mmCIF file of C-alpha atoms in Angstrom:
data_model
loop_
_atom_site.group_PDB
_atom_site.id
_atom_site.type_symbol
_atom_site.label_atom_id
_atom_site.label_comp_id
_atom_site.label_asym_id
_atom_site.label_seq_id
_atom_site.Cartn_x
_atom_site.Cartn_y
_atom_site.Cartn_z
ATOM 1 C CA MET A 1 -112.899 53.654 -18.400
ATOM 2 C CA GLU A 2 -109.520 52.041 -18.752
ATOM 3 C CA VAL A 3 -107.472 52.719 -21.860
ATOM 4 C CA GLY A 4 -104.744 50.343 -22.928
ATOM 5 C CA PRO A 5 -104.237 46.675 -23.586
ATOM 6 C CA ARG A 6 -106.809 44.286 -22.169
ATOM 7 C CA ASN A 7 -105.788 40.868 -20.964
ATOM 8 C CA ASP A 8 -109.176 39.194 -21.450
ATOM 9 C CA VAL A 9 -109.283 39.583 -25.250
ATOM 10 C CA ASP A 10 -107.443 37.286 -27.648
ATOM 11 C CA LEU A 11 -106.127 39.884 -30.078
ATOM 12 C CA TRP A 12 -104.731 37.390 -32.566
ATOM 13 C CA ALA A 13 -107.654 34.957 -32.764
ATOM 14 C CA ASN A 14 -108.249 35.686 -36.470
ATOM 15 C CA GLU A 15 -104.633 36.295 -37.524
ATOM 16 C CA SER A 16 -104.507 33.246 -39.783
ATOM 17 C CA ARG A 17 -107.485 34.491 -41.821
ATOM 18 C CA GLY A 18 -105.747 37.737 -42.710
ATOM 19 C CA LEU A 19 -102.564 35.924 -43.635
ATOM 20 C CA ALA A 20 -104.477 33.441 -45.771
ATOM 21 C CA ILE A 21 -106.222 36.255 -47.648
ATOM 22 C CA SER A 22 -102.957 38.128 -48.232
ATOM 23 C CA ILE A 23 -101.083 35.057 -49.416
ATOM 24 C CA SER A 24 -103.928 33.878 -51.649
ATOM 25 C CA GLY A 25 -104.115 37.361 -53.165
ATOM 26 C CA LEU A 26 -100.411 37.175 -53.984
ATOM 27 C CA VAL A 27 -100.813 33.755 -55.579
ATOM 28 C CA ILE A 28 -103.863 34.763 -57.639
ATOM 29 C CA ALA A 29 -102.237 37.987 -58.869
ATOM 30 C CA THR A 30 -99.014 36.203 -59.810
ATOM 31 C CA LEU A 31 -100.828 33.423 -61.643
ATOM 32 C CA SER A 32 -102.989 35.935 -63.501
ATOM 33 C CA VAL A 33 -99.986 37.864 -64.787
ATOM 34 C CA ILE A 34 -98.067 34.697 -65.692
ATOM 35 C CA LEU A 35 -101.069 33.266 -67.547
ATOM 36 C CA ARG A 36 -101.550 36.572 -69.335
ATOM 37 C CA PHE A 37 -97.985 36.478 -70.680
ATOM 38 C CA VAL A 38 -98.205 32.761 -71.526
ATOM 39 C CA ALA A 39 -101.425 33.330 -73.494
ATOM 40 C CA ARG A 40 -99.863 36.217 -75.432
ATOM 41 C CA MET A 41 -96.800 34.089 -76.274
ATOM 42 C CA LYS A 42 -98.874 31.048 -77.305
ATOM 43 C CA ASN A 43 -100.987 33.152 -79.649
ATOM 44 C CA GLY A 44 -97.875 34.719 -81.141
ATOM 45 C CA CYS A 45 -99.036 38.216 -80.267
ATOM 46 C CA ASN A 46 -96.657 41.035 -79.493
ATOM 47 C CA PHE A 47 -96.627 42.393 -75.981
ATOM 48 C CA GLY A 48 -98.297 45.760 -75.680
ATOM 49 C CA ALA A 49 -98.030 48.596 -73.218
ATOM 50 C CA ASP A 50 -100.936 47.080 -71.306
ATOM 51 C CA ASP A 51 -98.888 43.938 -70.692
ATOM 52 C CA TRP A 52 -95.844 45.846 -69.510
ATOM 53 C CA MET A 53 -97.861 48.188 -67.258
ATOM 54 C CA ILE A 54 -99.170 45.262 -65.234
ATOM 55 C CA LEU A 55 -95.650 44.231 -64.148
ATOM 56 C CA PRO A 56 -94.940 47.349 -62.019
ATOM 57 C CA SER A 57 -98.432 46.966 -60.598
ATOM 58 C CA LEU A 58 -97.637 43.395 -59.587
ATOM 59 C CA LEU A 59 -94.308 44.399 -58.030
ATOM 60 C CA CYS A 60 -95.957 47.183 -56.027
ATOM 61 C CA TYR A 61 -98.659 44.718 -54.978
ATOM 62 C CA TYR A 62 -95.931 42.393 -53.690
ATOM 63 C CA ALA A 63 -94.527 45.233 -51.583
ATOM 64 C CA PHE A 64 -98.013 46.176 -50.367
ATOM 65 C CA SER A 65 -98.838 42.594 -49.400
ATOM 66 C CA ILE A 66 -95.503 42.040 -47.686
ATOM 67 C CA SER A 67 -96.011 45.184 -45.614
ATOM 68 C CA ALA A 68 -99.562 44.044 -44.775
ATOM 69 C CA ILE A 69 -98.322 40.602 -43.728
ATOM 70 C CA TRP A 70 -95.534 42.193 -41.697
ATOM 71 C CA GLY A 71 -98.013 44.568 -40.052
ATOM 72 C CA ALA A 72 -100.359 41.707 -39.210
ATOM 73 C CA THR A 73 -97.680 39.415 -37.766
ATOM 74 C CA LYS A 74 -95.377 41.897 -36.013
ATOM 75 C CA GLY A 75 -98.002 44.421 -35.129
ATOM 76 C CA GLY A 76 -101.708 44.230 -34.833
ATOM 77 C CA LEU A 77 -102.975 45.367 -38.195
ATOM 78 C CA GLY A 78 -106.731 44.855 -38.197
ATOM 79 C CA ILE A 79 -107.034 45.070 -34.414
ATOM 80 C CA ASP A 80 -108.348 48.072 -32.505
ATOM 81 C CA PHE A 81 -105.322 50.322 -31.943
ATOM 82 C CA VAL A 82 -106.299 51.114 -28.340
ATOM 83 C CA LEU A 83 -106.190 47.434 -27.361
ATOM 84 C CA LEU A 84 -102.620 46.879 -28.562
ATOM 85 C CA PRO A 85 -99.574 46.832 -26.303
ATOM 86 C CA PRO A 86 -97.079 49.631 -27.155
ATOM 87 C CA PRO A 87 -94.595 47.537 -29.232
ATOM 88 C CA GLN A 88 -97.382 46.176 -31.422
ATOM 89 C CA ALA A 89 -98.972 49.626 -31.666
ATOM 90 C CA ILE A 90 -95.695 51.053 -33.003
ATOM 91 C CA ALA A 91 -95.384 48.229 -35.548
ATOM 92 C CA THR A 92 -99.008 48.759 -36.603
ATOM 93 C CA GLY A 93 -98.343 52.458 -37.083
ATOM 94 C CA LYS A 94 -95.343 51.659 -39.270
ATOM 95 C CA GLY A 95 -97.371 49.204 -41.339
ATOM 96 C CA SER A 96 -100.220 51.686 -41.697
ATOM 97 C CA TYR A 97 -97.721 54.303 -42.890
ATOM 98 C CA ILE A 98 -95.983 52.045 -45.429
ATOM 99 C CA MET A 99 -99.033 50.394 -47.027
ATOM 100 C CA PRO A 100 -100.450 53.502 -48.799
ATOM 101 C CA ILE A 101 -97.010 54.187 -50.289
ATOM 102 C CA PHE A 102 -97.358 50.951 -52.255
ATOM 103 C CA SER A 103 -101.119 50.820 -52.749
ATOM 104 C CA VAL A 104 -101.310 54.031 -54.789
ATOM 105 C CA PRO A 105 -98.789 52.891 -57.466
ATOM 106 C CA THR A 106 -100.371 49.428 -57.497
ATOM 107 C CA ILE A 107 -103.779 50.825 -58.359
ATOM 108 C CA SER A 108 -102.366 53.474 -60.704
ATOM 109 C CA PHE A 109 -100.371 51.005 -62.805
ATOM 110 C CA ALA A 110 -103.345 48.628 -62.954
ATOM 111 C CA LYS A 111 -105.549 51.464 -64.214
ATOM 112 C CA LEU A 112 -102.902 52.486 -66.755
ATOM 113 C CA SER A 113 -102.795 48.891 -67.953
ATOM 114 C CA ILE A 114 -106.565 48.895 -68.444
ATOM 115 C CA ILE A 115 -106.414 52.217 -70.321
ATOM 116 C CA CYS A 116 -103.663 50.849 -72.590
ATOM 117 C CA LEU A 117 -105.733 47.705 -73.162
ATOM 118 C CA TYR A 118 -108.747 49.820 -74.170
ATOM 119 C CA HIS A 119 -106.531 51.809 -76.513
ATOM 120 C CA ARG A 120 -105.243 48.614 -78.137
ATOM 121 C CA VAL A 121 -108.676 46.973 -78.427
ATOM 122 C CA PHE A 122 -110.708 50.003 -79.507
ATOM 123 C CA ALA A 123 -108.080 51.737 -81.672
ATOM 124 C CA THR A 124 -109.579 53.255 -84.803
#
């Protein structure tokens, strides 16, 4: 059994799908946060901790998505590691190392925002 890159497989056949999902996720997240702040301003409500906690989550999500897009375009993120040529395998390894650094704060700040929202809504 031969290990290494294969020439008969198009490794980047579905690359545009991954990019489309990443970019649409960025757009949806940005619009959601913008609309959240616009709605709070239109209603004349003060911004709470839940509103401010979503901003670091969005910034970390930007970094996560940029590293995912970089890993997909420069490397072969989403492709079997054994099939990749060495330069793409190195780039994929870098992307796989960087993404969890940003995904943990993204999820943590989003959860903190939800907890702060519950505290504001259900305060007694």
